[in-house]
PDB file of C-alpha atoms in Angstrom:
ATOM      1  CA  UNK K   6       0.625  32.841   2.990  1.00 77.00           C
ATOM      2  CA  UNK K   7      -3.041  32.487   2.068  1.00 83.00           C
ATOM      3  CA  UNK K   8      -4.567  34.114  -0.988  1.00 88.00           C
ATOM      4  CA  UNK K   9      -7.760  35.305   0.686  1.00 92.00           C
ATOM      5  CA  UNK K  10      -9.394  36.465  -2.539  1.00 92.00           C
ATOM      6  CA  UNK K  11      -8.548  33.211  -4.293  1.00 91.00           C
ATOM      7  CA  UNK K  12      -9.803  31.181  -1.335  1.00 93.00           C
ATOM      8  CA  UNK K  13     -13.115  33.065  -1.246  1.00 94.00           C
ATOM      9  CA  UNK K  14     -13.628  32.688  -4.998  1.00 95.00           C
ATOM     10  CA  UNK K  15     -12.812  28.979  -4.835  1.00 95.00           C
ATOM     11  CA  UNK K  16     -15.273  28.441  -1.980  1.00 95.00           C
ATOM     12  CA  UNK K  17     -17.942  30.513  -3.706  1.00 96.00           C
ATOM     13  CA  UNK K  18     -17.508  28.704  -7.025  1.00 96.00           C
ATOM     14  CA  UNK K  19     -17.589  25.303  -5.327  1.00 96.00           C
ATOM     15  CA  UNK K  20     -20.704  26.244  -3.373  1.00 96.00           C
ATOM     16  CA  UNK K  21     -22.455  27.438  -6.536  1.00 97.00           C
ATOM     17  CA  UNK K  22     -21.683  24.232  -8.431  1.00 97.00           C
ATOM     18  CA  UNK K  23     -22.804  22.153  -5.432  1.00 95.00           C
ATOM     19  CA  UNK K  24     -26.041  24.150  -5.246  1.00 96.00           C
ATOM     20  CA  UNK K  25     -26.627  23.475  -8.928  1.00 97.00           C
ATOM     21  CA  UNK K  26     -26.064  19.725  -8.496  1.00 96.00           C
ATOM     22  CA  UNK K  27     -28.351  19.513  -5.452  1.00 95.00           C
ATOM     23  CA  UNK K  28     -31.066  21.496  -7.211  1.00 96.00           C
ATOM     24  CA  UNK K  29     -30.955  19.246 -10.278  1.00 96.00           C
ATOM     25  CA  UNK K  30     -31.114  16.234  -7.974  1.00 95.00           C
ATOM     26  CA  UNK K  31     -34.331  17.529  -6.424  1.00 95.00           C
ATOM     27  CA  UNK K  32     -35.780  18.471  -9.821  1.00 96.00           C
ATOM     28  CA  UNK K  33     -35.313  14.889 -11.018  1.00 95.00           C
ATOM     29  CA  UNK K  34     -36.673  13.365  -7.783  1.00 94.00           C
ATOM     30  CA  UNK K  35     -39.793  15.449  -7.110  1.00 94.00           C
ATOM     31  CA  UNK K  36     -42.157  12.476  -7.141  1.00 92.00           C
ATOM     32  CA  UNK K  37     -39.812  10.297  -5.104  1.00 92.00           C
ATOM     33  CA  UNK K  38     -39.228  12.973  -2.476  1.00 92.00           C
ATOM     34  CA  UNK K  39     -42.978  13.514  -2.137  1.00 92.00           C
ATOM     35  CA  UNK K  40     -43.365   9.915  -0.955  1.00 91.00           C
ATOM     36  CA  UNK K  41     -40.739  10.142   1.809  1.00 91.00           C
ATOM     37  CA  UNK K  42     -41.345  11.650   5.236  1.00 89.00           C
ATOM     38  CA  UNK K  43     -37.783  12.944   5.353  1.00 87.00           C
ATOM     39  CA  UNK K  44     -38.047  14.915   2.077  1.00 90.00           C
ATOM     40  CA  UNK K  45     -41.715  15.662   1.435  1.00 91.00           C
ATOM     41  CA  UNK K  46     -41.399  19.188   2.904  1.00 93.00           C
ATOM     42  CA  UNK K  47     -38.673  20.244   0.484  1.00 93.00           C
ATOM     43  CA  UNK K  48     -39.511  23.295  -1.707  1.00 93.00           C
ATOM     44  CA  UNK K  49     -40.241  21.298  -4.866  1.00 94.00           C
ATOM     45  CA  UNK K  50     -42.436  18.465  -3.472  1.00 94.00           C
ATOM     46  CA  UNK K  51     -44.337  20.948  -1.310  1.00 92.00           C
ATOM     47  CA  UNK K  52     -44.978  23.234  -4.308  1.00 92.00           C
ATOM     48  CA  UNK K  53     -43.232  26.319  -2.942  1.00 94.00           C
ATOM     49  CA  UNK K  54     -40.976  26.460  -6.014  1.00 93.00           C
ATOM     50  CA  UNK K  55     -41.835  25.386  -9.553  1.00 95.00           C
ATOM     51  CA  UNK K  56     -39.616  22.862 -11.416  1.00 95.00           C
ATOM     52  CA  UNK K  57     -38.962  25.410 -14.190  1.00 96.00           C
ATOM     53  CA  UNK K  58     -37.773  27.982 -11.663  1.00 96.00           C
ATOM     54  CA  UNK K  59     -35.513  25.416 -10.002  1.00 96.00           C
ATOM     55  CA  UNK K  60     -34.079  24.209 -13.325  1.00 96.00           C
ATOM     56  CA  UNK K  61     -33.332  27.787 -14.397  1.00 97.00           C
ATOM     57  CA  UNK K  62     -31.620  28.476 -11.087  1.00 96.00           C
ATOM     58  CA  UNK K  63     -29.560  25.250 -11.314  1.00 97.00           C
ATOM     59  CA  UNK K  64     -28.376  26.017 -14.840  1.00 96.00           C
ATOM     60  CA  UNK K  65     -27.401  29.623 -14.164  1.00 97.00           C
ATOM     61  CA  UNK K  66     -25.637  29.020 -10.877  1.00 97.00           C
ATOM     62  CA  UNK K  67     -23.819  25.958 -12.237  1.00 97.00           C
ATOM     63  CA  UNK K  68     -22.457  27.832 -15.246  1.00 97.00           C
ATOM     64  CA  UNK K  69     -21.542  30.853 -13.108  1.00 97.00           C
ATOM     65  CA  UNK K  70     -19.752  28.735 -10.503  1.00 97.00           C
ATOM     66  CA  UNK K  71     -17.733  26.845 -13.108  1.00 97.00           C
ATOM     67  CA  UNK K  72     -16.808  30.107 -14.856  1.00 97.00           C
ATOM     68  CA  UNK K  73     -15.732  31.669 -11.554  1.00 97.00           C
ATOM     69  CA  UNK K  74     -13.439  28.712 -10.809  1.00 96.00           C
ATOM     70  CA  UNK K  75     -11.938  28.864 -14.300  1.00 96.00           C
ATOM     71  CA  UNK K  76     -11.375  32.629 -13.969  1.00 95.00           C
ATOM     72  CA  UNK K  77     -10.084  32.937 -10.407  1.00 93.00           C
ATOM     73  CA  UNK K  78      -8.638  29.457  -9.810  1.00 93.00           C
ATOM     74  CA  UNK K  79      -7.641  27.417 -12.873  1.00 93.00           C
ATOM     75  CA  UNK K  80      -9.031  25.153 -15.550  1.00 94.00           C
ATOM     76  CA  UNK K  81      -8.287  21.990 -13.587  1.00 95.00           C
ATOM     77  CA  UNK K  82     -10.464  23.089 -10.670  1.00 96.00           C
ATOM     78  CA  UNK K  83     -13.240  24.169 -13.024  1.00 96.00           C
ATOM     79  CA  UNK K  84     -13.060  20.835 -14.852  1.00 96.00           C
ATOM     80  CA  UNK K  85     -13.328  18.885 -11.602  1.00 96.00           C
ATOM     81  CA  UNK K  86     -16.339  20.969 -10.551  1.00 96.00           C
ATOM     82  CA  UNK K  87     -18.135  20.497 -13.878  1.00 96.00           C
ATOM     83  CA  UNK K  88     -17.426  16.764 -13.970  1.00 96.00           C
ATOM     84  CA  UNK K  89     -18.652  16.362 -10.395  1.00 96.00           C
ATOM     85  CA  UNK K  90     -21.875  18.189 -11.221  1.00 96.00           C
ATOM     86  CA  UNK K  91     -22.491  15.827 -14.142  1.00 96.00           C
ATOM     87  CA  UNK K  92     -21.596  12.770 -12.071  1.00 96.00           C
ATOM     88  CA  UNK K  93     -23.949  13.767  -9.250  1.00 96.00           C
ATOM     89  CA  UNK K  94     -26.946  14.975 -11.238  1.00 95.00           C
ATOM     90  CA  UNK K  95     -26.864  12.673 -14.255  1.00 96.00           C
ATOM     91  CA  UNK K  96     -25.217   9.473 -12.967  1.00 96.00           C
ATOM     92  CA  UNK K  97     -25.691   9.171  -9.213  1.00 96.00           C
ATOM     93  CA  UNK K  98     -29.241  10.561  -9.116  1.00 94.00           C
ATOM     94  CA  UNK K  99     -30.839   8.124 -11.607  1.00 94.00           C
ATOM     95  CA  UNK K 100     -28.688   5.265 -10.303  1.00 95.00           C
ATOM     96  CA  UNK K 101     -30.371   5.570  -6.894  1.00 93.00           C
ATOM     97  CA  UNK K 102     -33.504   4.024  -8.409  1.00 92.00           C
ATOM     98  CA  UNK K 103     -31.621   1.334 -10.343  1.00 93.00           C
ATOM     99  CA  UNK K 104     -28.872  -0.320  -8.285  1.00 92.00           C
ATOM    100  CA  UNK K 105     -27.397  -0.219  -4.737  1.00 92.00           C
ATOM    101  CA  UNK K 106     -23.979   0.630  -6.193  1.00 94.00           C
ATOM    102  CA  UNK K 107     -25.235   4.233  -6.132  1.00 94.00           C
ATOM    103  CA  UNK K 108     -23.812   4.548  -2.608  1.00 94.00           C
ATOM    104  CA  UNK K 109     -20.258   4.040  -3.855  1.00 95.00           C
ATOM    105  CA  UNK K 110     -20.799   6.378  -6.813  1.00 95.00           C
ATOM    106  CA  UNK K 111     -22.101   8.976  -4.384  1.00 94.00           C
ATOM    107  CA  UNK K 112     -18.971   8.504  -2.267  1.00 95.00           C
ATOM    108  CA  UNK K 113     -16.857   9.443  -5.301  1.00 95.00           C
ATOM    109  CA  UNK K 114     -18.970  12.577  -5.718  1.00 95.00           C
ATOM    110  CA  UNK K 115     -18.348  13.499  -2.089  1.00 93.00           C
ATOM    111  CA  UNK K 116     -14.591  12.905  -2.368  1.00 95.00           C
ATOM    112  CA  UNK K 117     -13.999  15.250  -5.316  1.00 95.00           C
ATOM    113  CA  UNK K 118     -14.543  18.681  -3.607  1.00 93.00           C
ATOM    114  CA  UNK K 119     -11.350  18.550  -1.476  1.00 92.00           C
ATOM    115  CA  UNK K 120      -9.503  17.448  -4.601  1.00 93.00           C
ATOM    116  CA  UNK K 121     -10.931  20.530  -6.288  1.00 94.00           C
ATOM    117  CA  UNK K 122      -9.551  22.711  -3.499  1.00 92.00           C
ATOM    118  CA  UNK K 123      -6.095  21.163  -3.854  1.00 93.00           C
ATOM    119  CA  UNK K 124      -6.177  21.741  -7.623  1.00 94.00           C
ATOM    120  CA  UNK K 125      -7.199  25.377  -7.098  1.00 93.00           C
ATOM    121  CA  UNK K 126      -4.307  25.958  -4.684  1.00 90.00           C
ATOM    122  CA  UNK K 127      -1.525  24.085  -6.509  1.00 89.00           C
ATOM    123  CA  UNK K 128      -2.724  23.806 -10.134  1.00 89.00           C
ATOM    124  CA  UNK K 129      -1.884  20.098 -10.091  1.00 90.00           C
ATOM    125  CA  UNK K 130      -2.920  16.771  -8.608  1.00 90.00           C
ATOM    126  CA  UNK K 131      -0.323  14.679  -6.799  1.00 89.00           C
ATOM    127  CA  UNK K 132      -0.279  11.667  -4.519  1.00 88.00           C
ATOM    128  CA  UNK K 133      -0.427  13.949  -1.464  1.00 88.00           C
ATOM    129  CA  UNK K 134      -3.723  15.329  -2.728  1.00 91.00           C
ATOM    130  CA  UNK K 135      -5.435  11.971  -2.192  1.00 93.00           C
ATOM    131  CA  UNK K 136      -5.378  11.925   1.632  1.00 93.00           C
ATOM    132  CA  UNK K 137      -8.493  14.007   2.285  1.00 93.00           C
ATOM    133  CA  UNK K 138     -10.489  12.662  -0.694  1.00 95.00           C
ATOM    134  CA  UNK K 139      -9.713   9.111   0.476  1.00 96.00           C
ATOM    135  CA  UNK K 140     -10.862   9.983   3.997  1.00 95.00           C
ATOM    136  CA  UNK K 141     -14.103  11.439   2.662  1.00 95.00           C
ATOM    137  CA  UNK K 142     -14.719   8.492   0.363  1.00 96.00           C
ATOM    138  CA  UNK K 143     -14.316   5.811   3.032  1.00 96.00           C
ATOM    139  CA  UNK K 144     -16.070   7.930   5.679  1.00 96.00           C
ATOM    140  CA  UNK K 145     -19.220   8.249   3.568  1.00 96.00           C
ATOM    141  CA  UNK K 146     -19.790   4.485   3.469  1.00 95.00           C
ATOM    142  CA  UNK K 147     -20.369   3.875   7.215  1.00 95.00           C
ATOM    143  CA  UNK K 148     -22.079   7.269   7.489  1.00 95.00           C
ATOM    144  CA  UNK K 149     -24.603   6.505   4.778  1.00 94.00           C
ATOM    145  CA  UNK K 150     -24.969   2.810   5.621  1.00 94.00           C
ATOM    146  CA  UNK K 151     -26.146   3.821   9.078  1.00 94.00           C
ATOM    147  CA  UNK K 152     -28.554   6.366   7.573  1.00 92.00           C
ATOM    148  CA  UNK K 153     -29.891   3.883   5.014  1.00 91.00           C
ATOM    149  CA  UNK K 154     -30.431   1.317   7.766  1.00 92.00           C
ATOM    150  CA  UNK K 155     -32.287   3.791   9.969  1.00 91.00           C
ATOM    151  CA  UNK K 156     -34.421   5.145   7.084  1.00 89.00           C
ATOM    152  CA  UNK K 157     -34.842   1.828   5.273  1.00 88.00           C
ATOM    153  CA  UNK K 158     -38.630   1.971   5.120  1.00 87.00           C
ATOM    154  CA  UNK K 159     -38.589   5.594   3.997  1.00 88.00           C
ATOM    155  CA  UNK K 160     -36.171   4.879   1.155  1.00 89.00           C
ATOM    156  CA  UNK K 161     -38.271   1.886   0.156  1.00 88.00           C
ATOM    157  CA  UNK K 162     -41.380   4.082  -0.054  1.00 88.00           C
ATOM    158  CA  UNK K 163     -39.492   6.570  -2.224  1.00 88.00           C
ATOM    159  CA  UNK K 164     -38.474   3.893  -4.714  1.00 90.00           C
ATOM    160  CA  UNK K 165     -34.744   3.996  -4.027  1.00 91.00           C
ATOM    161  CA  UNK K 166     -32.560   0.873  -4.287  1.00 90.00           C
ATOM    162  CA  UNK K 167     -30.331   0.816  -1.218  1.00 89.00           C
ATOM    163  CA  UNK K 168     -27.890  -1.820  -0.026  1.00 89.00           C
ATOM    164  CA  UNK K 169     -29.810  -2.315   3.209  1.00 86.00           C
ATOM    165  CA  UNK K 170     -32.972  -3.507   1.382  1.00 85.00           C
ATOM    166  CA  UNK K 171     -31.470  -6.929   0.642  1.00 83.00           C
ATOM    167  CA  UNK K 172     -30.156  -7.177   4.205  1.00 86.00           C
ATOM    168  CA  UNK K 173     -33.075  -7.567   6.629  1.00 84.00           C
ATOM    169  CA  UNK K 174     -30.804  -8.536   9.539  1.00 88.00           C
ATOM    170  CA  UNK K 175     -28.401  -5.619   9.006  1.00 90.00           C
ATOM    171  CA  UNK K 176     -25.332  -7.873   9.229  1.00 92.00           C
ATOM    172  CA  UNK K 177     -24.017  -7.190   5.737  1.00 93.00           C
ATOM    173  CA  UNK K 178     -24.629  -3.470   6.120  1.00 94.00           C
ATOM    174  CA  UNK K 179     -22.693  -3.463   9.382  1.00 94.00           C
ATOM    175  CA  UNK K 180     -19.787  -5.442   7.901  1.00 96.00           C
ATOM    176  CA  UNK K 181     -19.504  -3.035   4.963  1.00 95.00           C
ATOM    177  CA  UNK K 182     -19.352  -0.157   7.448  1.00 95.00           C
ATOM    178  CA  UNK K 183     -16.658  -1.856   9.509  1.00 96.00           C
ATOM    179  CA  UNK K 184     -14.540  -2.706   6.468  1.00 96.00           C
ATOM    180  CA  UNK K 185     -14.462   0.901   5.276  1.00 96.00           C
ATOM    181  CA  UNK K 186     -13.594   2.119   8.764  1.00 96.00           C
ATOM    182  CA  UNK K 187     -10.561  -0.175   8.690  1.00 96.00           C
ATOM    183  CA  UNK K 188      -9.542   1.310   5.350  1.00 96.00           C
ATOM    184  CA  UNK K 189      -9.253   4.712   7.042  1.00 96.00           C
ATOM    185  CA  UNK K 190      -6.806   3.555   9.718  1.00 95.00           C
ATOM    186  CA  UNK K 191      -3.543   4.110   7.752  1.00 95.00           C
ATOM    187  CA  UNK K 192      -4.513   7.526   6.349  1.00 95.00           C
ATOM    188  CA  UNK K 193      -2.933   9.410   9.246  1.00 94.00           C
ATOM    189  CA  UNK K 194       0.342   7.551   8.767  1.00 95.00           C
ATOM    190  CA  UNK K 195       0.265   8.227   5.029  1.00 95.00           C
ATOM    191  CA  UNK K 196      -0.220  11.947   5.681  1.00 94.00           C
ATOM    192  CA  UNK K 197       2.873  11.933   7.919  1.00 94.00           C
ATOM    193  CA  UNK K 198       4.945   9.649   5.687  1.00 93.00           C
ATOM    194  CA  UNK K 199       4.227  11.748   2.591  1.00 91.00           C
ATOM    195  CA  UNK K 200       5.312  14.950   4.309  1.00 90.00           C
ATOM    196  CA  UNK K 201       1.917  16.603   4.768  1.00 92.00           C
ATOM    197  CA  UNK K 202       1.712  16.614   8.564  1.00 93.00           C
ATOM    198  CA  UNK K 203       3.751  15.985  11.680  1.00 93.00           C
ATOM    199  CA  UNK K 204       3.840  12.615  13.434  1.00 92.00           C
ATOM    200  CA  UNK K 205       1.214  13.809  15.934  1.00 93.00           C
ATOM    201  CA  UNK K 206      -1.475  13.743  13.282  1.00 95.00           C
ATOM    202  CA  UNK K 207      -0.673  10.118  12.552  1.00 94.00           C
ATOM    203  CA  UNK K 208      -1.423   9.268  16.186  1.00 94.00           C
ATOM    204  CA  UNK K 209      -4.535  11.444  16.493  1.00 94.00           C
ATOM    205  CA  UNK K 210      -6.050  10.273  13.199  1.00 95.00           C
ATOM    206  CA  UNK K 211      -5.503   6.655  14.196  1.00 94.00           C
ATOM    207  CA  UNK K 212      -7.252   7.231  17.523  1.00 95.00           C
ATOM    208  CA  UNK K 213     -10.173   8.996  15.821  1.00 95.00           C
ATOM    209  CA  UNK K 214     -10.571   6.207  13.288  1.00 96.00           C
ATOM    210  CA  UNK K 215     -10.278   3.620  16.031  1.00 96.00           C
ATOM    211  CA  UNK K 216     -13.211   5.240  17.842  1.00 95.00           C
ATOM    212  CA  UNK K 217     -15.340   5.153  14.690  1.00 95.00           C
ATOM    213  CA  UNK K 218     -14.266   1.556  14.102  1.00 96.00           C
ATOM    214  CA  UNK K 219     -15.402   0.572  17.576  1.00 96.00           C
ATOM    215  CA  UNK K 220     -18.817   2.081  16.780  1.00 95.00           C
ATOM    216  CA  UNK K 221     -18.965   0.057  13.560  1.00 96.00           C
ATOM    217  CA  UNK K 222     -17.902  -3.080  15.449  1.00 96.00           C
ATOM    218  CA  UNK K 223     -20.741  -2.611  17.925  1.00 95.00           C
ATOM    219  CA  UNK K 224     -23.075  -2.319  14.943  1.00 95.00           C
ATOM    220  CA  UNK K 225     -21.700  -5.627  13.620  1.00 95.00           C
ATOM    221  CA  UNK K 226     -22.117  -7.395  16.951  1.00 95.00           C
ATOM    222  CA  UNK K 227     -25.602  -6.010  17.476  1.00 94.00           C
ATOM    223  CA  UNK K 228     -27.241  -4.603  14.310  1.00 93.00           C
ATOM    224  CA  UNK K 229     -30.005  -2.512  15.849  1.00 93.00           C
ATOM    225  CA  UNK K 230     -31.245   1.040  15.287  1.00 94.00           C
ATOM    226  CA  UNK K 231     -29.508   2.037  18.536  1.00 95.00           C
ATOM    227  CA  UNK K 232     -26.030   0.915  17.409  1.00 95.00           C
ATOM    228  CA  UNK K 233     -26.609   2.259  13.897  1.00 95.00           C
ATOM    229  CA  UNK K 234     -27.575   5.655  15.297  1.00 95.00           C
ATOM    230  CA  UNK K 235     -24.504   5.636  17.544  1.00 94.00           C
ATOM    231  CA  UNK K 236     -22.256   4.961  14.547  1.00 95.00           C
ATOM    232  CA  UNK K 237     -24.034   7.684  12.583  1.00 95.00           C
ATOM    233  CA  UNK K 238     -23.431  10.287  15.294  1.00 95.00           C
ATOM    234  CA  UNK K 239     -19.830   9.132  15.613  1.00 94.00           C
ATOM    235  CA  UNK K 240     -19.319   9.728  11.898  1.00 95.00           C
ATOM    236  CA  UNK K 241     -20.645  13.280  12.294  1.00 95.00           C
ATOM    237  CA  UNK K 242     -17.987  13.966  14.934  1.00 94.00           C
ATOM    238  CA  UNK K 243     -15.185  12.180  13.103  1.00 95.00           C
ATOM    239  CA  UNK K 244     -14.986  14.262   9.944  1.00 92.00           C
ATOM    240  CA  UNK K 245     -14.559  17.779  11.435  1.00 94.00           C
ATOM    241  CA  UNK K 246     -12.084  16.396  13.993  1.00 95.00           C
ATOM    242  CA  UNK K 247     -10.053  14.741  11.228  1.00 95.00           C
ATOM    243  CA  UNK K 248      -9.994  17.937   9.155  1.00 93.00           C
ATOM    244  CA  UNK K 249      -9.077  20.091  12.144  1.00 94.00           C
ATOM    245  CA  UNK K 250      -6.171  17.783  12.966  1.00 94.00           C
ATOM    246  CA  UNK K 251      -4.982  17.893   9.377  1.00 92.00           C
ATOM    247  CA  UNK K 252      -4.898  21.703   9.512  1.00 91.00           C
ATOM    248  CA  UNK K 253      -3.380  21.884  12.977  1.00 93.00           C
ATOM    249  CA  UNK K 254      -0.507  19.489  12.318  1.00 94.00           C
ATOM    250  CA  UNK K 255       0.246  20.293   8.700  1.00 91.00           C
ATOM    251  CA  UNK K 256       3.874  21.071   7.914  1.00 89.00           C
ATOM    252  CA  UNK K 257       4.383  24.840   7.490  1.00 78.00           C
ATOM    253  CA  UNK K 258       5.168  26.231   4.060  1.00 62.00           C
ATOM    254  CA  UNK K 259       8.366  27.792   5.448  1.00 56.00           C
ATOM    255  CA  UNK K 260       9.815  24.335   5.982  1.00 51.00           C
ATOM    256  CA  UNK K 261       8.989  23.367   2.403  1.00 50.00           C
ATOM    257  CA  UNK K 262      10.546  26.607   1.118  1.00 52.00           C
ATOM    258  CA  UNK K 263      13.670  25.892   3.188  1.00 51.00           C
ATOM    259  CA  UNK K 264      13.959  22.487   1.571  1.00 46.00           C
ATOM    260  CA  UNK K 265      13.592  24.056  -1.869  1.00 45.00           C
ATOM    261  CA  UNK K 266      16.291  26.638  -1.026  1.00 53.00           C
ATOM    262  CA  UNK K 267      18.704  23.924   0.097  1.00 52.00           C
ATOM    263  CA  UNK K 268      18.078  22.029  -3.111  1.00 47.00           C
ATOM    264  CA  UNK K 269      18.753  25.173  -5.150  1.00 54.00           C
ATOM    265  CA  UNK K 270      22.020  25.801  -3.301  1.00 56.00           C
ATOM    266  CA  UNK K 271      23.218  22.252  -3.916  1.00 54.00           C
ATOM    267  CA  UNK K 272      22.299  22.580  -7.582  1.00 56.00           C
ATOM    268  CA  UNK K 273      24.264  25.835  -7.792  1.00 58.00           C
ATOM    269  CA  UNK K 274      27.364  24.254  -6.244  1.00 61.00           C
ATOM    270  CA  UNK K 275      27.197  21.320  -8.636  1.00 57.00           C
ATOM    271  CA  UNK K 276      26.748  23.687 -11.566  1.00 58.00           C
ATOM    272  CA  UNK K 277      29.772  25.747 -10.498  1.00 62.00           C
ATOM    273  CA  UNK K 278      31.948  22.649 -10.190  1.00 61.00           C
ATOM    274  CA  UNK K 279      30.861  21.548 -13.646  1.00 68.00           C
ATOM    275  CA  UNK K 280      31.787  24.942 -15.083  1.00 71.00           C
ATOM    276  CA  UNK K 281      35.247  24.713 -13.485  1.00 70.00           C
ATOM    277  CA  UNK K 282      35.812  21.262 -14.983  1.00 68.00           C
ATOM    278  CA  UNK K 283      34.852  22.543 -18.418  1.00 74.00           C
ATOM    279  CA  UNK K 284      37.242  25.481 -18.033  1.00 74.00           C
ATOM    280  CA  UNK K 285      40.130  23.171 -17.089  1.00 73.00           C
ATOM    281  CA  UNK K 286      39.406  20.903 -20.056  1.00 70.00           C
ATOM    282  CA  UNK K 287      39.337  23.889 -22.396  1.00 75.00           C
ATOM    283  CA  UNK K 288      42.656  25.147 -20.995  1.00 74.00           C
ATOM    284  CA  UNK K 289      44.274  21.748 -21.569  1.00 67.00           C
ATOM    285  CA  UNK K 290      43.102  21.732 -25.178  1.00 69.00           C
ATOM    286  CA  UNK K 291      44.580  25.187 -25.687  1.00 69.00           C
ATOM    287  CA  UNK K 292      47.887  24.089 -24.199  1.00 66.00           C
ATOM    288  CA  UNK K 293      48.141  21.185 -26.628  1.00 65.00           C
ATOM    289  CA  UNK K 294      47.832  23.449 -29.697  1.00 60.00           C
ATOM    290  CA  UNK K 295      51.153  24.538 -31.362  1.00 57.00           C
ATOM    291  CA  UNK K 296      52.175  28.141 -30.729  1.00 53.00           C
ATOM    292  CA  UNK K 297      51.642  30.566 -33.597  1.00 52.00           C
ATOM    293  CA  UNK K 298      54.353  33.012 -32.413  1.00 49.00           C
ATOM    294  CA  UNK K 299      57.796  31.951 -33.744  1.00 49.00           C
ATOM    295  CA  UNK K 300      61.093  33.127 -32.274  1.00 49.00           C
ATOM    296  CA  UNK K 301      63.815  34.493 -34.470  1.00 50.00           C
ATOM    297  CA  UNK K 302      66.622  32.002 -35.080  1.00 49.00           C
ATOM    298  CA  UNK K 303      69.621  32.584 -32.831  1.00 48.00           C
ATOM    299  CA  UNK K 304      71.955  32.725 -35.915  1.00 47.00           C
ATOM    300  CA  UNK K 305      70.237  35.910 -36.998  1.00 46.00           C
ATOM    301  CA  UNK K 306      71.231  37.620 -33.778  1.00 44.00           C
ATOM    302  CA  UNK K 307      74.777  36.345 -34.097  1.00 45.00           C
ATOM    303  CA  UNK K 308      75.104  37.527 -37.702  1.00 45.00           C
ATOM    304  CA  UNK K 309      74.316  41.122 -36.885  1.00 46.00           C
ATOM    305  CA  UNK K 310      77.125  41.564 -34.409  1.00 47.00           C
ATOM    306  CA  UNK K 311      80.045  41.175 -33.940  1.00 49.00           C
ATOM    307  CA  UNK K 312      80.409  40.223 -37.617  1.00 46.00           C
ATOM    308  CA  UNK K 313      78.819  43.072 -39.571  1.00 48.00           C
ATOM    309  CA  UNK K 314      80.691  42.165 -42.713  1.00 46.00           C
ATOM    310  CA  UNK K 315      78.776  38.872 -43.054  1.00 48.00           C
ATOM    311  CA  UNK K 316      75.368  38.829 -44.776  1.00 54.00           C
ATOM    312  CA  UNK K 317      72.422  38.102 -42.539  1.00 50.00           C
ATOM    313  CA  UNK K 318      70.722  34.760 -43.322  1.00 54.00           C
ATOM    314  CA  UNK K 319      67.045  34.890 -44.261  1.00 55.00           C
ATOM    315  CA  UNK K 320      64.698  32.402 -42.534  1.00 49.00           C
ATOM    316  CA  UNK K 321      61.071  31.528 -43.089  1.00 53.00           C
ATOM    317  CA  UNK K 322      58.715  29.773 -40.699  1.00 52.00           C
ATOM    318  CA  UNK K 323      59.761  26.504 -39.103  1.00 50.00           C
ATOM    319  CA  UNK K 324      57.561  24.665 -41.522  1.00 52.00           C
ATOM    320  CA  UNK K 325      59.195  26.259 -44.599  1.00 48.00           C
ATOM    321  CA  UNK K 326      62.651  25.887 -46.131  1.00 50.00           C
ATOM    322  CA  UNK K 327      65.729  27.973 -45.591  1.00 46.00           C
ATOM    323  CA  UNK K 328      66.548  30.199 -48.566  1.00 43.00           C
TER     324      UNK K 328
END
């Protein structure tokens, strides 16, 4: 069963927080974006929107999105959204002009949203929740390495420090892309082994990753704009196919509920057996206790009849003395 209202509120809250982070990013990079062909027509560099207007919009929509997640989802999802906004706008954005490690920090930012969705649905984070964030994290590296290689001169004009700047031949950039593609190969098996999907997803995910890996390998063998563009387009196809396979081959909730029911039945049987053992032990303890009901001595019966002329002896309890 899907909570449609909860799903819509989670998507809306996530979208609002993402809009806030992207807006703050563009507020902080107005001058840089104005120097790049790819970004100079954005609303802020082109003057269509004022920085004050954009900052007001970013603040209001960010607070509203976080509040919506806290209200309709849970505090964990809202905390992930707020932390991701801070990481994107106030860590990743300035780091782009300082050090090439910004690409890996940005990959963390991109991996958190599916984790947010898991937290909203289950109110917890488990090992199973790491499959899709891991896929997004490793996927972003070859995707962005190809983009940074193709737009190297544009990024240089904007004042951004990218990994490809110190790699004029493109070899190191290509090797980084290939290495992260290899990291994605076992994710399909992990999803099956951890009980998230059927075995078919393990096969399909491996084939998808293998295709992207071949594109990265061609980029390694021949680091040119043509091979980089081919790997970039392959990454655009990979992600929706991977997500669709994860949804198509996921294990149904009915199977999980059946497993929970079986576990409950076994627990009930064990509990009943334990209760029976305790009852038997209690009965044995009762049997060992001396009886409090004492029989009349047989002499008393004999003294009543047939000898009525004899006095009847008087007895006390077995622990007393005969009078």
